Amino acid sequence: MAGSADSKLTLNFFYFLLGDEALAVHSAKVALTHFHKKLIVENEVPKDVLLISEMVHTLKKIKRKQKSRKSIEVTLSKKADWIIPQPKMFSQWQEYMKEFDGDSELVLVLRYILKVPVPVIAKALDVPEGTVLFRIGRGLDTMAHYKGKFQ
Amino acid sequence: MKRELTPFFCQELLPAYLEGSLDKERRRAVEEALSKNSDLKFKFQKMKDQLDFLDGLTEVQPNQEVIAFVELPVPSLRDKIRKVSWSKWSATTQWSTQLLVVGVLVMVTVRYIPWLNLARTLQNAKPSAPTLKKEIAIEDNMDVFKPKPVYGPDWPKGFSLARSLCSPGGGEQKEKSSHCRYRS
């Protein structure tokens, strides 16, 4: 059984990076299922690293499917709802994500929205911490030069 | 002598500075560069603005129902099979299914297997196993008891070694001539 914090983290991760509620729920469920299966086998890898790495792996799979124009139809029995205190900010983020969707944005979401520590991100992505910091800098720079401007 | 940070290098260090992962000396050097270079300071301020914006997004939360839905374990194939296993069926359903299966089997057997033809074929079939010839004596069927010529090609016809040994004087006649002939 997943911890509530893990589920929340996974759901938010996919919601921020995919932008679609139903697809986010579906992806989160897939990622959590794989995470629990791997958790039994791999004892040496820390739990949070394993979860983040599984989330990133699932995201890449979903994006690959989207790129190859395979239709991903997800139907949920219940309506997926998110509590968004500032809808304007969120819509701005979604507009931004339509244009820029790379490694830098992934790292920004993990570090500053989901508050995952840099060493964990580095281990999960299998890159040095310096690379994570570089991607953060590049992502913030891209955001600063975004024509839509964040308010 | 202490070396000053170049604006480019300082810009590269800004994310680490924001993270607070720089050592004391580097942090002081970055702060110094920021105070001296207005362009760098502007960039740093913009970065901070973006961070504030991202901080505002942390309040976005999924609904409790969605969390509960995600936490539900995905049923495996074994679970699905277990749900429709034979033991879960009611007694009436079990009996009616058994009856139905037997009925279908009987119908298929009667309809598609030509029982009558099979019976006729079996009746007319000849036994394929080899049989002994009844007219010949049993000894002739056995090669073991047949006399074999042991004294060459001139061995008399109809001579039986057993008879010659049993008859009186048979042994003497044999001694008299090498070409001994059987006389009855």
Short mmCIF file of C-alpha atoms in Angstrom, two decimals:
data_model
loop_
_atom_site.label_atom_id
_atom_site.label_comp_id
_atom_site.label_asym_id
_atom_site.label_seq_id
_atom_site.Cartn_x
_atom_site.Cartn_y
_atom_site.Cartn_z
CA MET A 1 0.00 0.00 0.00
CA ALA A 2 1.41 3.38 -0.97
CA GLY A 3 1.84 6.10 1.60
CA SER A 4 -0.51 9.02 1.10
CA ALA A 5 2.45 11.39 0.64
CA ASP A 6 3.90 9.17 -2.09
CA SER A 7 0.59 9.06 -3.91
CA LYS A 8 0.15 12.82 -3.65
CA LEU A 9 3.69 13.39 -4.92
CA THR A 10 3.19 11.02 -7.86
CA LEU A 11 -0.17 12.50 -8.80
CA ASN A 12 1.13 16.06 -8.71
CA PHE A 13 4.23 15.13 -10.68
CA PHE A 14 2.18 13.78 -13.56
CA TYR A 15 -0.41 16.53 -13.34
CA PHE A 16 2.20 19.27 -13.64
CA LEU A 17 4.09 17.59 -16.44
CA LEU A 18 1.25 16.12 -18.48
CA GLY A 19 -1.46 18.65 -17.77
CA ASP A 20 -4.31 16.16 -18.16
CA GLU A 21 -6.16 14.96 -15.07
CA ALA A 22 -7.23 11.54 -16.28
CA LEU A 23 -3.85 10.82 -17.85
CA ALA A 24 -2.13 11.94 -14.64
CA VAL A 25 -4.20 9.54 -12.54
CA HIS A 26 -3.57 6.68 -14.96
CA SER A 27 0.17 7.34 -15.09
CA ALA A 28 0.39 7.70 -11.31
CA LYS A 29 -1.32 4.36 -10.84
CA VAL A 30 1.05 2.68 -13.31
CA ALA A 31 4.11 4.26 -11.69
CA LEU A 32 3.01 3.32 -8.17
CA THR A 33 2.28 -0.27 -9.20
CA HIS A 34 5.75 -0.64 -10.71
CA PHE A 35 7.27 1.09 -7.69
CA HIS A 36 5.70 -1.42 -5.29
CA LYS A 37 6.86 -4.34 -7.39
CA LYS A 38 10.42 -3.00 -7.51
CA LEU A 39 10.40 -2.11 -3.83
CA ILE A 40 10.22 -5.82 -2.96
CA VAL A 41 13.13 -6.75 -5.23
CA GLU A 42 15.50 -3.82 -4.81
CA ASN A 43 16.36 -3.36 -1.17
CA GLU A 44 19.55 -1.36 -1.64
CA VAL A 45 18.03 1.62 -3.48
CA PRO A 46 16.42 4.23 -1.17
CA LYS A 47 12.63 4.32 -1.37
CA ASP A 48 12.33 7.95 -2.49
CA VAL A 49 14.97 7.51 -5.20
CA LEU A 50 13.18 4.43 -6.49
CA LEU A 51 9.84 6.25 -6.55
CA ILE A 52 11.21 9.28 -8.42
CA SER A 53 13.07 7.09 -10.89
CA GLU A 54 9.92 5.06 -11.55
CA MET A 55 7.90 8.25 -12.01
CA VAL A 56 10.40 9.59 -14.54
CA HIS A 57 10.51 6.24 -16.34
CA THR A 58 6.71 6.13 -16.64
CA LEU A 59 6.61 9.75 -17.82
CA LYS A 60 9.11 8.99 -20.58
CA LYS A 61 7.02 6.00 -21.66
CA ILE A 62 3.83 8.08 -21.81
CA LYS A 63 5.57 10.85 -23.76
CA ARG A 64 7.01 8.33 -26.20
CA LYS A 65 3.49 7.03 -26.79
CA GLN A 66 2.21 10.56 -27.29
CA LYS A 67 5.01 11.31 -29.77
CA SER A 68 4.29 8.19 -31.79
CA ARG A 69 0.68 9.42 -31.96
CA LYS A 70 -0.65 6.38 -30.19
CA SER A 71 -3.91 7.37 -28.64
CA ILE A 72 -3.89 7.10 -24.88
CA GLU A 73 -7.48 7.00 -23.88
CA VAL A 74 -8.01 6.92 -20.19
CA THR A 75 -11.42 6.64 -18.70
CA LEU A 76 -11.93 6.94 -14.99
CA SER A 77 -14.92 5.73 -13.08
CA LYS A 78 -14.67 8.77 -10.82
CA LYS A 79 -14.00 12.34 -11.80
CA ALA A 80 -10.41 13.30 -11.03
CA ASP A 81 -10.27 16.61 -9.20
CA TRP A 82 -7.41 18.81 -8.12
CA ILE A 83 -7.61 21.64 -5.65
CA ILE A 84 -6.03 24.65 -7.36
CA PRO A 85 -5.94 27.74 -5.12
CA GLN A 86 -4.60 30.03 -7.87
CA PRO A 87 -6.05 28.87 -11.19
CA LYS A 88 -4.49 31.76 -13.13
CA MET A 89 -0.99 30.73 -12.10
CA PHE A 90 -1.69 27.14 -12.95
CA SER A 91 -3.03 27.96 -16.42
CA GLN A 92 0.10 30.05 -17.02
CA TRP A 93 2.21 27.05 -16.07
CA GLN A 94 0.23 24.82 -18.41
CA GLU A 95 0.72 27.27 -21.26
CA TYR A 96 4.42 27.31 -20.53
CA MET A 97 4.59 23.51 -20.46
CA LYS A 98 3.03 23.32 -23.91
CA GLU A 99 6.05 25.18 -25.28
CA PHE A 100 8.85 23.97 -23.07
CA ASP A 101 8.86 20.40 -21.99
CA GLY A 102 12.33 19.13 -21.33
CA ASP A 103 14.69 17.91 -18.66
CA SER A 104 14.96 21.37 -17.10
CA GLU A 105 11.21 21.61 -16.51
CA LEU A 106 11.18 18.11 -15.07
CA VAL A 107 13.88 19.09 -12.59
CA LEU A 108 12.10 22.37 -11.74
CA VAL A 109 8.88 20.51 -10.95
CA LEU A 110 10.71 17.99 -8.82
CA ARG A 111 12.82 20.52 -6.93
CA TYR A 112 10.60 23.56 -6.45
CA ILE A 113 7.03 22.30 -6.71
CA LEU A 114 7.37 18.85 -5.19
CA LYS A 115 10.29 19.86 -2.94
CA VAL A 116 12.46 16.83 -3.66
CA PRO A 117 16.08 17.34 -2.50
CA VAL A 118 18.78 17.76 -5.17
CA PRO A 119 20.77 14.61 -4.18
CA VAL A 120 17.63 12.46 -4.54
CA ILE A 121 16.86 13.94 -7.96
CA ALA A 122 20.46 13.35 -9.03
CA LYS A 123 20.36 9.72 -7.93
CA ALA A 124 16.97 9.09 -9.51
CA LEU A 125 18.01 10.60 -12.83
CA ASP A 126 21.44 9.00 -12.57
CA VAL A 127 23.28 12.28 -13.16
CA PRO A 128 25.71 14.30 -11.01
CA GLU A 129 24.30 16.94 -8.67
CA GLY A 130 26.05 19.61 -10.74
CA THR A 131 23.97 18.59 -13.75
CA VAL A 132 20.79 18.96 -11.72
CA LEU A 133 21.86 22.46 -10.64
CA PHE A 134 22.74 23.34 -14.21
CA ARG A 135 19.29 22.20 -15.38
CA ILE A 136 17.68 24.27 -12.61
CA GLY A 137 19.59 27.35 -13.80
CA ARG A 138 18.69 26.72 -17.42
CA GLY A 139 15.03 26.12 -16.54
CA LEU A 140 14.78 29.30 -14.48
CA ASP A 141 16.46 31.21 -17.29
CA THR A 142 13.98 29.84 -19.82
CA MET A 143 11.11 30.80 -17.54
CA ALA A 144 12.53 34.30 -17.16
CA HIS A 145 12.67 34.75 -20.92
CA TYR A 146 9.24 33.23 -21.52
CA LYS A 147 7.13 35.56 -23.64
CA GLY A 148 3.97 34.84 -21.68
CA LYS A 149 5.52 36.21 -18.46
CA PHE A 150 4.57 34.74 -15.13
CA GLN A 151 2.66 36.92 -12.73
CA MET B 1 45.53 37.06 -3.58
CA LYS B 2 41.81 36.43 -3.84
CA ARG B 3 40.46 36.04 -7.38
CA GLU B 4 37.18 37.68 -8.34
CA LEU B 5 34.42 35.67 -9.99
CA THR B 6 33.69 36.42 -13.63
CA PRO B 7 30.02 37.26 -14.41
CA PHE B 8 29.67 34.08 -16.49
CA PHE B 9 31.03 31.84 -13.74
CA CYS B 10 28.94 33.66 -11.17
CA GLN B 11 25.82 33.10 -13.24
CA GLU B 12 26.59 29.39 -13.36
CA LEU B 13 26.88 29.37 -9.58
CA LEU B 14 23.55 31.13 -8.98
CA PRO B 15 21.41 27.93 -8.77
CA ALA B 16 23.83 26.49 -6.23
CA TYR B 17 23.75 29.80 -4.36
CA LEU B 18 19.94 29.66 -4.31
CA GLU B 19 20.14 26.10 -3.05
CA GLY B 20 22.56 27.13 -0.34
CA SER B 21 25.02 24.45 -1.35
CA LEU B 22 28.04 26.74 -1.78
CA ASP B 23 30.82 26.93 0.78
CA LYS B 24 31.45 30.14 2.72
CA GLU B 25 34.13 31.53 0.41
CA ARG B 26 32.18 30.91 -2.76
CA ARG B 27 29.02 32.36 -1.26
CA ARG B 28 30.86 35.50 -0.27
CA ALA B 29 32.37 35.76 -3.75
CA VAL B 30 28.96 35.42 -5.39
CA GLU B 31 27.45 38.02 -3.08
CA GLU B 32 30.31 40.36 -3.90
CA ALA B 33 29.81 39.85 -7.63
CA LEU B 34 26.08 40.44 -7.28
CA SER B 35 26.65 43.72 -5.45
CA LYS B 36 29.06 44.93 -8.11
CA ASN B 37 27.36 43.76 -11.29
CA SER B 38 23.86 45.16 -11.82
CA ASP B 39 23.18 42.93 -14.83
CA LEU B 40 23.92 39.86 -12.75
CA LYS B 41 21.77 41.21 -9.95
CA PHE B 42 18.88 41.66 -12.36
CA LYS B 43 19.25 38.08 -13.55
CA PHE B 44 19.34 36.85 -9.98
CA GLN B 45 16.19 38.82 -9.16
CA LYS B 46 14.41 37.29 -12.15
CA MET B 47 15.42 33.81 -10.99
CA LYS B 48 14.01 34.56 -7.57
CA ASP B 49 10.74 35.72 -9.14
CA GLN B 50 10.45 32.43 -10.97
CA LEU B 51 11.08 30.59 -7.73
CA ASP B 52 8.31 32.57 -6.05
CA PHE B 53 5.98 31.64 -8.89
CA LEU B 54 6.90 27.95 -8.56
CA ASP B 55 6.41 28.20 -4.79
CA GLY B 56 2.87 29.37 -5.40
CA LEU B 57 2.16 26.19 -7.34
CA THR B 58 3.04 23.94 -4.41
CA GLU B 59 -0.44 24.52 -3.01
CA VAL B 60 -2.01 22.56 -5.86
CA GLN B 61 -3.24 19.30 -4.35
CA PRO B 62 -5.14 16.31 -5.67
CA ASN B 63 -8.51 15.48 -4.16
CA GLN B 64 -8.66 12.89 -1.38
CA GLU B 65 -10.86 10.67 -3.57
CA VAL B 66 -8.23 10.65 -6.29
CA ILE B 67 -5.54 9.72 -3.79
CA ALA B 68 -7.70 6.89 -2.45
CA PHE B 69 -8.34 5.67 -5.99
CA VAL B 70 -4.63 5.63 -6.82
CA GLU B 71 -3.81 3.80 -3.61
CA LEU B 72 -6.19 0.96 -4.41
CA PRO B 73 -4.11 -2.06 -5.42
CA VAL B 74 -4.41 -3.12 -9.05
CA PRO B 75 -6.02 -6.59 -9.15
CA SER B 76 -3.65 -9.17 -10.58
CA LEU B 77 -4.67 -11.88 -13.05
CA ARG B 78 -4.71 -14.45 -10.25
CA ASP B 79 -7.18 -12.32 -8.28
CA LYS B 80 -9.41 -12.00 -11.33
CA ILE B 81 -9.37 -15.77 -11.86
CA ARG B 82 -10.08 -16.35 -8.19
CA LYS B 83 -13.16 -14.15 -8.46
CA VAL B 84 -14.76 -16.42 -11.07
CA SER B 85 -13.42 -19.74 -9.73
CA TRP B 86 -15.65 -22.87 -9.60
CA SER B 87 -15.95 -22.82 -5.83
CA LYS B 88 -17.55 -19.36 -5.97
CA TRP B 89 -20.41 -20.61 -8.13
CA SER B 90 -23.73 -21.44 -6.51
CA ALA B 91 -24.78 -25.11 -6.26
CA THR B 92 -27.59 -24.65 -8.79
CA THR B 93 -25.23 -23.08 -11.32
CA GLN B 94 -22.69 -25.87 -10.78
CA TRP B 95 -25.29 -28.61 -11.35
CA SER B 96 -26.82 -26.96 -14.39
CA THR B 97 -23.37 -26.40 -15.90
CA GLN B 98 -22.41 -30.03 -15.35
CA LEU B 99 -25.68 -31.18 -16.92
CA LEU B 100 -25.18 -28.89 -19.87
CA VAL B 101 -21.61 -30.09 -20.46
CA VAL B 102 -22.64 -33.77 -20.32
CA GLY B 103 -25.55 -33.14 -22.68
CA VAL B 104 -23.34 -31.35 -25.19
CA LEU B 105 -20.75 -34.15 -25.01
CA VAL B 106 -23.40 -36.84 -25.63
CA MET B 107 -24.83 -34.92 -28.56
CA VAL B 108 -21.42 -34.42 -30.12
CA THR B 109 -20.52 -38.11 -29.65
CA VAL B 110 -23.76 -39.36 -31.17
CA ARG B 111 -23.75 -36.89 -34.02
CA TYR B 112 -20.14 -36.97 -35.19
CA ILE B 113 -18.72 -40.44 -34.38
CA PRO B 114 -19.92 -43.17 -36.87
CA TRP B 115 -20.50 -45.91 -34.32
CA LEU B 116 -22.35 -48.31 -36.73
CA ASN B 117 -19.64 -48.14 -39.38
CA LEU B 118 -17.00 -48.78 -36.76
CA ALA B 119 -18.79 -51.87 -35.48
CA ARG B 120 -19.13 -53.29 -39.00
CA THR B 121 -15.50 -52.68 -39.81
CA LEU B 122 -14.38 -54.43 -36.66
CA GLN B 123 -16.59 -57.43 -37.37
CA ASN B 124 -15.21 -57.96 -40.91
CA ALA B 125 -11.62 -57.40 -40.01
CA LYS B 126 -9.27 -60.44 -40.59
CA PRO B 127 -6.90 -61.38 -37.84
CA SER B 128 -3.47 -60.35 -38.93
CA ALA B 129 -1.44 -62.63 -36.59
CA PRO B 130 0.50 -65.55 -38.36
CA THR B 131 -0.95 -69.05 -37.88
CA LEU B 132 0.68 -72.51 -38.02
CA LYS B 133 -0.17 -74.89 -40.84
CA LYS B 134 -2.48 -77.50 -39.40
CA GLU B 135 -1.88 -80.28 -42.02
CA ILE B 136 1.81 -80.76 -41.21
CA ALA B 137 2.91 -82.73 -38.19
CA ILE B 138 4.11 -80.76 -35.25
CA GLU B 139 7.68 -82.12 -35.54
CA ASP B 140 7.97 -80.83 -39.11
CA ASN B 141 7.17 -77.39 -37.96
CA MET B 142 10.18 -77.56 -35.73
CA ASP B 143 13.53 -77.60 -37.49
CA VAL B 144 15.33 -78.81 -34.39
CA PHE B 145 14.20 -82.46 -34.76
CA LYS B 146 15.01 -82.77 -38.45
CA PRO B 147 18.07 -85.07 -39.13
CA LYS B 148 21.00 -83.25 -40.53
CA PRO B 149 23.66 -84.88 -42.79
CA VAL B 150 26.85 -85.15 -40.76
CA TYR B 151 28.78 -87.76 -42.87
CA GLY B 152 28.97 -85.96 -46.14
CA PRO B 153 26.90 -86.01 -49.37
CA ASP B 154 26.62 -89.85 -49.60
CA TRP B 155 24.48 -90.22 -46.56
CA PRO B 156 21.68 -92.69 -47.37
CA LYS B 157 18.21 -91.49 -47.98
CA GLY B 158 15.71 -92.31 -45.27
CA PHE B 159 18.50 -93.28 -42.82
CA SER B 160 17.79 -92.47 -39.27
CA LEU B 161 20.65 -92.40 -36.83
CA ALA B 162 18.38 -93.26 -33.95
CA ARG B 163 17.02 -96.36 -35.71
CA SER B 164 20.45 -97.62 -36.69
CA LEU B 165 21.71 -97.32 -33.16
CA CYS B 166 18.70 -99.11 -31.70
CA SER B 167 18.64 -102.05 -34.17
CA PRO B 168 20.74 -105.25 -33.24
CA GLY B 169 24.08 -105.40 -35.07
CA GLY B 170 23.77 -102.03 -36.44
CA GLY B 171 27.08 -101.03 -34.91
CA GLU B 172 28.92 -104.07 -36.49
CA GLN B 173 27.63 -103.34 -40.01
CA LYS B 174 28.97 -99.89 -39.67
CA GLU B 175 32.41 -101.22 -38.83
CA LYS B 176 32.51 -103.64 -41.89
CA SER B 177 32.38 -101.03 -44.55
CA SER B 178 32.94 -97.38 -44.61
CA HIS B 179 30.13 -96.99 -47.18
CA CYS B 180 27.49 -98.56 -45.11
CA ARG B 181 23.96 -98.68 -46.54
CA TYR B 182 20.80 -99.07 -44.62
CA ARG B 183 18.82 -102.20 -45.45
CA SER B 184 15.45 -102.80 -43.97
#
